[in-house]
PDB file of C-alpha atoms and ligand atoms in Angstrom:
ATOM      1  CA  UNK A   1     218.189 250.767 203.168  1.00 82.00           C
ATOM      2  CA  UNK A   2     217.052 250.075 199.882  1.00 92.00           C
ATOM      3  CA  UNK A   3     216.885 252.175 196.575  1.00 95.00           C
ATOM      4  CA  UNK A   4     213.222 251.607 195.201  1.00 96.00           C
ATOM      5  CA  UNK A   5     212.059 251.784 191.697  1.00 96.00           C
ATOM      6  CA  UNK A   6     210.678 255.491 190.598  1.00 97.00           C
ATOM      7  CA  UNK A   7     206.934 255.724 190.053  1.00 97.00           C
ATOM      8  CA  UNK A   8     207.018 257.738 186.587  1.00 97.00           C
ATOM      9  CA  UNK A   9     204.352 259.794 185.213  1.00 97.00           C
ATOM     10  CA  UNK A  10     201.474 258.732 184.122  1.00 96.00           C
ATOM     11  CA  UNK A  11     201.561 256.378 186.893  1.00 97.00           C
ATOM     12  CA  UNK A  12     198.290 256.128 188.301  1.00 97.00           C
ATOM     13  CA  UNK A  13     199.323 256.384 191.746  1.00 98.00           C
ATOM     14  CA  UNK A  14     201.051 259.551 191.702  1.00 98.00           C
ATOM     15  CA  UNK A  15     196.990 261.152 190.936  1.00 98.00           C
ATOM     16  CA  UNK A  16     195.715 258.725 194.238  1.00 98.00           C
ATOM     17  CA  UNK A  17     195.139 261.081 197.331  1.00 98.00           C
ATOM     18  CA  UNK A  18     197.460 258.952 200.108  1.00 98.00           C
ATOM     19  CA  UNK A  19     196.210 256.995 203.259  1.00 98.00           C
ATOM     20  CA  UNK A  20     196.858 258.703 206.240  1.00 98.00           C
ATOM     21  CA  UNK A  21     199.800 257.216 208.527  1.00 98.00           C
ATOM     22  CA  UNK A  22     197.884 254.775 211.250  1.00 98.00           C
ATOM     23  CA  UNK A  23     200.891 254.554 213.825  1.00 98.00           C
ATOM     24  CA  UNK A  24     204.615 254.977 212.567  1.00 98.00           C
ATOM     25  CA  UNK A  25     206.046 251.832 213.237  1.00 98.00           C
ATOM     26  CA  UNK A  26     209.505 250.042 211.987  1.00 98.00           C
ATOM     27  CA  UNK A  27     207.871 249.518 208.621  1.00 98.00           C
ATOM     28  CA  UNK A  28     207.101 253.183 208.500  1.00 98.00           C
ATOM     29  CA  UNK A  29     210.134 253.616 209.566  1.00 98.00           C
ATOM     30  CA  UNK A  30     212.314 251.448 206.698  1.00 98.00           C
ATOM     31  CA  UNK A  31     209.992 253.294 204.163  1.00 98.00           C
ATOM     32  CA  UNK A  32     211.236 256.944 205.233  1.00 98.00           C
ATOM     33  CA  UNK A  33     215.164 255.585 205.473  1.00 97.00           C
ATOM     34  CA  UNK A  34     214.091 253.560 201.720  1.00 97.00           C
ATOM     35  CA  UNK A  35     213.023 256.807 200.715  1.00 98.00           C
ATOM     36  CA  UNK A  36     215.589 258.817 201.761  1.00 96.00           C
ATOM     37  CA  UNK A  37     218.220 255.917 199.865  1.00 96.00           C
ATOM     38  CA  UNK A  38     216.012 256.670 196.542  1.00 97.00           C
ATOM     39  CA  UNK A  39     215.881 260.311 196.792  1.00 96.00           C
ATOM     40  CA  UNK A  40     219.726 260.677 197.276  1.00 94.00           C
ATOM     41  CA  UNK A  41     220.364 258.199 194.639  1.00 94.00           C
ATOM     42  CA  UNK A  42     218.384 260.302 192.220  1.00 94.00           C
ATOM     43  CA  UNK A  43     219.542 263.444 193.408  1.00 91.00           C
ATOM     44  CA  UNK A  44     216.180 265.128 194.353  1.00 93.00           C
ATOM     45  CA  UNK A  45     215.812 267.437 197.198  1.00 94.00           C
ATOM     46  CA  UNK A  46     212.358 265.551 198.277  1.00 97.00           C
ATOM     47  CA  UNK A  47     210.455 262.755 197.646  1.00 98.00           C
ATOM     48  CA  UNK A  48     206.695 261.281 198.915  1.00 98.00           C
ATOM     49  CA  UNK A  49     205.866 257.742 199.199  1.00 98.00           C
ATOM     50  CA  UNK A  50     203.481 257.594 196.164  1.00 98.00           C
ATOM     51  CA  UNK A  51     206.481 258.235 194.273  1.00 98.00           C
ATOM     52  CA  UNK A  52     207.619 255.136 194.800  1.00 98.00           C
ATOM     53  CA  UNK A  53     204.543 253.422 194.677  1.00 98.00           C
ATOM     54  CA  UNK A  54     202.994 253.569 198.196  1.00 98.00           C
ATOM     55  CA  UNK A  55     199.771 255.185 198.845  1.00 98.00           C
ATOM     56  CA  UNK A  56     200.494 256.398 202.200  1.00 98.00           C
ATOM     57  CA  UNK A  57     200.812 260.024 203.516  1.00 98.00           C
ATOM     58  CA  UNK A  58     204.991 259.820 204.085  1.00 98.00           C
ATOM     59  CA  UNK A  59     207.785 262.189 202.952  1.00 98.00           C
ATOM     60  CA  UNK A  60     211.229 262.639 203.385  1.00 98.00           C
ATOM     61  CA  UNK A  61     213.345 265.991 202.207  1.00 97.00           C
ATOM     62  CA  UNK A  62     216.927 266.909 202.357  1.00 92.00           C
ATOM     63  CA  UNK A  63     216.794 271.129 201.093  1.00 80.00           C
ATOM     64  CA  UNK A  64     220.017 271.815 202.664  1.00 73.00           C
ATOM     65  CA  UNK A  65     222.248 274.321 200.545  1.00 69.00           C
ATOM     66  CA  UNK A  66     226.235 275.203 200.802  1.00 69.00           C
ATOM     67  CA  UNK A  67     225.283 277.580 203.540  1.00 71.00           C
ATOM     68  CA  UNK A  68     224.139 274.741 206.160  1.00 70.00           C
ATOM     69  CA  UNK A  69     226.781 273.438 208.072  1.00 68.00           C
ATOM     70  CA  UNK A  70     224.517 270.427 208.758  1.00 71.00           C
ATOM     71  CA  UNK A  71     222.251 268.573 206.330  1.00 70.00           C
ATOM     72  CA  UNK A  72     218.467 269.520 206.877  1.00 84.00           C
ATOM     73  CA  UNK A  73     217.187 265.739 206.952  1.00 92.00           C
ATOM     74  CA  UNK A  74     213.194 265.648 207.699  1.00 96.00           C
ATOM     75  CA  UNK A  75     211.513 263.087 207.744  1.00 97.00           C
ATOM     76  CA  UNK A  76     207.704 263.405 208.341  1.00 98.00           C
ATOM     77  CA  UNK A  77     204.233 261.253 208.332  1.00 98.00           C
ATOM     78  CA  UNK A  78     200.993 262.911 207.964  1.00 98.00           C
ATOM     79  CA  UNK A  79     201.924 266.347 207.077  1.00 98.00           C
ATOM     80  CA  UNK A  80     199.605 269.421 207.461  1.00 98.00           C
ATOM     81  CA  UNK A  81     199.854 272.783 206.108  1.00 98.00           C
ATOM     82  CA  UNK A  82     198.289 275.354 209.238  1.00 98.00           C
ATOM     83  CA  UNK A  83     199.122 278.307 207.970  1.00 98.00           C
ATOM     84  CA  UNK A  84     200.182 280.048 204.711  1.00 98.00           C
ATOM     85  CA  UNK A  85     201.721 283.407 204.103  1.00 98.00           C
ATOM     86  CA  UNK A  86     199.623 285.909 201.876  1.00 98.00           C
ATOM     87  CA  UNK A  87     203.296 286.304 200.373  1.00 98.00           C
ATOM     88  CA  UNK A  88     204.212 284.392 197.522  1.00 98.00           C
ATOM     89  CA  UNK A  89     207.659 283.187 195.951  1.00 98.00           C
ATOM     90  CA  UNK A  90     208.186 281.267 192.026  1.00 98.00           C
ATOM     91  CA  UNK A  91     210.807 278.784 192.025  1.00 96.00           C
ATOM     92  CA  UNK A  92     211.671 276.680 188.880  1.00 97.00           C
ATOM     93  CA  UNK A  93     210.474 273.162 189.781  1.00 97.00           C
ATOM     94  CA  UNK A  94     211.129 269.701 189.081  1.00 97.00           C
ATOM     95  CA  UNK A  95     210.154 266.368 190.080  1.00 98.00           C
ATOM     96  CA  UNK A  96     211.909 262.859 189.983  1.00 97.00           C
ATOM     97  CA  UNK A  97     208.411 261.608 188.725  1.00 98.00           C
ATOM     98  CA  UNK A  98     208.508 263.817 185.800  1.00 98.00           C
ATOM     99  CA  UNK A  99     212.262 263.607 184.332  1.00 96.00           C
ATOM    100  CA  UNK A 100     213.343 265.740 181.877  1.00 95.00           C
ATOM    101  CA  UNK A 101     210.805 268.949 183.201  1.00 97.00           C
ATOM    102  CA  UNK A 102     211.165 271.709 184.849  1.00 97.00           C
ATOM    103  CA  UNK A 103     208.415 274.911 185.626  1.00 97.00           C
ATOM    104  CA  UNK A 104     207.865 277.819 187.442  1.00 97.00           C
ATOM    105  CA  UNK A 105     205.673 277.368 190.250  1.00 98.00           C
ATOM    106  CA  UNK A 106     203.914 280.018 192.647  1.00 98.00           C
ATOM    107  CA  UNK A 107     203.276 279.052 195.915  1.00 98.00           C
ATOM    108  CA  UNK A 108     202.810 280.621 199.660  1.00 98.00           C
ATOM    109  CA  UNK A 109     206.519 282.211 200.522  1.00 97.00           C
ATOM    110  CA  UNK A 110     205.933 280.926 203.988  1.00 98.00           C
ATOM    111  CA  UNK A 111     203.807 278.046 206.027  1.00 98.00           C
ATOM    112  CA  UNK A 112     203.773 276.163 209.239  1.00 98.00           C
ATOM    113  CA  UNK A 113     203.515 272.485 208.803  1.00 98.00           C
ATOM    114  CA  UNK A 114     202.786 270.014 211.658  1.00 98.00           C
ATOM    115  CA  UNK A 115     203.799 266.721 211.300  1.00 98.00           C
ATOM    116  CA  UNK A 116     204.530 263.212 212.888  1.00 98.00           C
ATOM    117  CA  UNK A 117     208.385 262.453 212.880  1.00 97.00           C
ATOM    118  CA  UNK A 118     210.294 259.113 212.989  1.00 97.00           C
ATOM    119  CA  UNK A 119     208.787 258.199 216.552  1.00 97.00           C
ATOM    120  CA  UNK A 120     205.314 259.153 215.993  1.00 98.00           C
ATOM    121  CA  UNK A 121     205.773 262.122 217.536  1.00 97.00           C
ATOM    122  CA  UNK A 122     203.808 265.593 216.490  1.00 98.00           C
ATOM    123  CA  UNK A 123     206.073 268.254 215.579  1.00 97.00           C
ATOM    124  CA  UNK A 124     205.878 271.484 214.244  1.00 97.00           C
ATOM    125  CA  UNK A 125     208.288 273.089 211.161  1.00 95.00           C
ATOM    126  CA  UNK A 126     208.074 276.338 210.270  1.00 95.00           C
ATOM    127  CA  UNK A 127     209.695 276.864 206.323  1.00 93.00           C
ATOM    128  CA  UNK A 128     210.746 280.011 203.817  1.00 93.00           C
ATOM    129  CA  UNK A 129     212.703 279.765 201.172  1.00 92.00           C
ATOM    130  CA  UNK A 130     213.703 276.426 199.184  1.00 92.00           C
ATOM    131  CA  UNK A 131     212.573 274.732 202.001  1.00 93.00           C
ATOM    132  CA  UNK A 132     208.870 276.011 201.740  1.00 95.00           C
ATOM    133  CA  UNK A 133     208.576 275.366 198.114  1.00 96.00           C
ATOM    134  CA  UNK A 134     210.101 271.639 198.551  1.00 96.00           C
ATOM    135  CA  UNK A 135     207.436 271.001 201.588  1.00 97.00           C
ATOM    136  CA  UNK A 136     204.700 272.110 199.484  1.00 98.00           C
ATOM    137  CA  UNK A 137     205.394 270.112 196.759  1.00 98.00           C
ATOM    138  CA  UNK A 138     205.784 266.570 198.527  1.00 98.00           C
ATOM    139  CA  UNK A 139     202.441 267.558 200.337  1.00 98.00           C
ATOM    140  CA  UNK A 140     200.784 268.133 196.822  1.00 98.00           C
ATOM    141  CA  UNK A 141     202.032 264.425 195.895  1.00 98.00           C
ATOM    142  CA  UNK A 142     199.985 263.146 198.842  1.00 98.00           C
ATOM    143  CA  UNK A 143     197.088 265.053 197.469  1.00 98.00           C
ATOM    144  CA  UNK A 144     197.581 263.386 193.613  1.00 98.00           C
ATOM    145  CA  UNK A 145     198.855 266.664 192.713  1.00 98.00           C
ATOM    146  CA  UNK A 146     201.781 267.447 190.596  1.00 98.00           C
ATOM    147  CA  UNK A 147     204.024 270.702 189.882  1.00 98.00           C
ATOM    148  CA  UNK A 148     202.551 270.229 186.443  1.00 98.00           C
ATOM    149  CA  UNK A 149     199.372 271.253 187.401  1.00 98.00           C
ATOM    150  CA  UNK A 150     200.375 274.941 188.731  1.00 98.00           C
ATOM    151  CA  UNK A 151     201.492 275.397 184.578  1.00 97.00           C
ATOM    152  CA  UNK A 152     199.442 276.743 181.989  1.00 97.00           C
ATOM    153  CA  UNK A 153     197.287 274.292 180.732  1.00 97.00           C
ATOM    154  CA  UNK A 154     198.824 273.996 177.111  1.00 97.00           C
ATOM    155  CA  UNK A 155     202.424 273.274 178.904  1.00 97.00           C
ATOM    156  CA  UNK A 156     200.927 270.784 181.020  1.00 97.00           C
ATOM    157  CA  UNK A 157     198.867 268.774 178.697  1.00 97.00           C
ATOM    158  CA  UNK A 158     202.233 268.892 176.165  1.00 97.00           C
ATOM    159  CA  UNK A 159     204.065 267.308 179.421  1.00 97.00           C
ATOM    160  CA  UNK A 160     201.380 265.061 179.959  1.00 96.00           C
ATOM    161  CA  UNK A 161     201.089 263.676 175.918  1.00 96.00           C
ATOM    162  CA  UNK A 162     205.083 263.282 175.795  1.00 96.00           C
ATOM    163  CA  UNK A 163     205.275 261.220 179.150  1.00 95.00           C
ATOM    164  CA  UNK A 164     202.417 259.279 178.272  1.00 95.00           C
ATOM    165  CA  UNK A 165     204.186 258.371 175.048  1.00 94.00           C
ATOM    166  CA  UNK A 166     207.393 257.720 176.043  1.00 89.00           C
ATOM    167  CA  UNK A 167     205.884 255.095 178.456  1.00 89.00           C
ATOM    168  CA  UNK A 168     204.001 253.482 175.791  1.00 87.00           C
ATOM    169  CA  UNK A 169     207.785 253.390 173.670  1.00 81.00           C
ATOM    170  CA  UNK A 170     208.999 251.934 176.811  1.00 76.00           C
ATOM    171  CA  UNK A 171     206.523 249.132 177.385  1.00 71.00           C
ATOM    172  CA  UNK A 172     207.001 248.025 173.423  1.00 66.00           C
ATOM    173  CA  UNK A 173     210.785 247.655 173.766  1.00 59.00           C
TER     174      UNK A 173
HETATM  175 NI1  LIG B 201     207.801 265.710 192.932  1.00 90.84          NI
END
């Protein structure tokens, strides 16, 4: 396993909708386990493959809290929302691609997501809780979408203006 460099805002890859998953293979595989290696290293709960800089439709989460006796490790190509819950839940929200923020986001309390796992085969996950918010939000990546984007628009372009400078700063060093 490998830790891969972040893709930072404003990459332009983290605004590309992803490429659908053709079959998950061993390189699919090594990009889920690469993924994982990144996300722990970081500390994030969930991380999709644009993130670090592949434009495929991949994620990989790990939402398990001090009340799971096992860690809640999925890993999952081509993910699909079917179904949403009228219901809705905020959570404060970050993302690895966007250090340094965090928002409150308002999403579906509830959805069904179907998915292809490690050996290609479809499964189906049904999520509440942390877990729903985190699934949402890697699906959005794959999608060019960003937590940023649920903000009000004076919040986001403010995120937006700082990143964009502070990659400029870091590209004249
Ligand atoms: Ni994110």
């Amino acid at each position: 396993m490998t830790i891969r460099p972040l893709s930072i805002l404003p990459a332009p890859v983290l605004r590309k909708l992803a490429a659908p998953v053709k079959t998950v293979d061993d390189d699919i595989r090594q990009l889920m386990d690469d993924m994982l290696e990144t996300m722990r290293h970081e500390q994030g709960l969930g991380l999709a493959a644009p993130q670090i800089g592949v434009s495929l439709r991949v994620i990989v989460m790990d939402c398990s809290d001090d009340n799971d006796p096992e860690p809640m490790i999925w890993k999952m190509a081509n993910p699909e929302i079917m179904a949403a819950s009228d219901d809705t839940a905020s959570m404060e929200e970050g993302c690895l691609s966007i250090p340094g923020y965090r928002g409150e986001v308002t999403r579906p309390a509830e959805v069904e997501v179907k998915f292809l796992d490690e050996h290609g085969t479809e499964q189906q996950m049904r999520a509440d809780g942390l877990l729903a918010a985190c699934v949402q939000h890697e699906i959005d990546h794959l999608n060019g979408k960003l937590f940023i984007d649920y903000l009000s628009r004076i919040k986001r372009d403010m995120i937006i203006r700082k990143m964009t400078k502070d990659a400029r700063i870091d590209r004249d060093d």
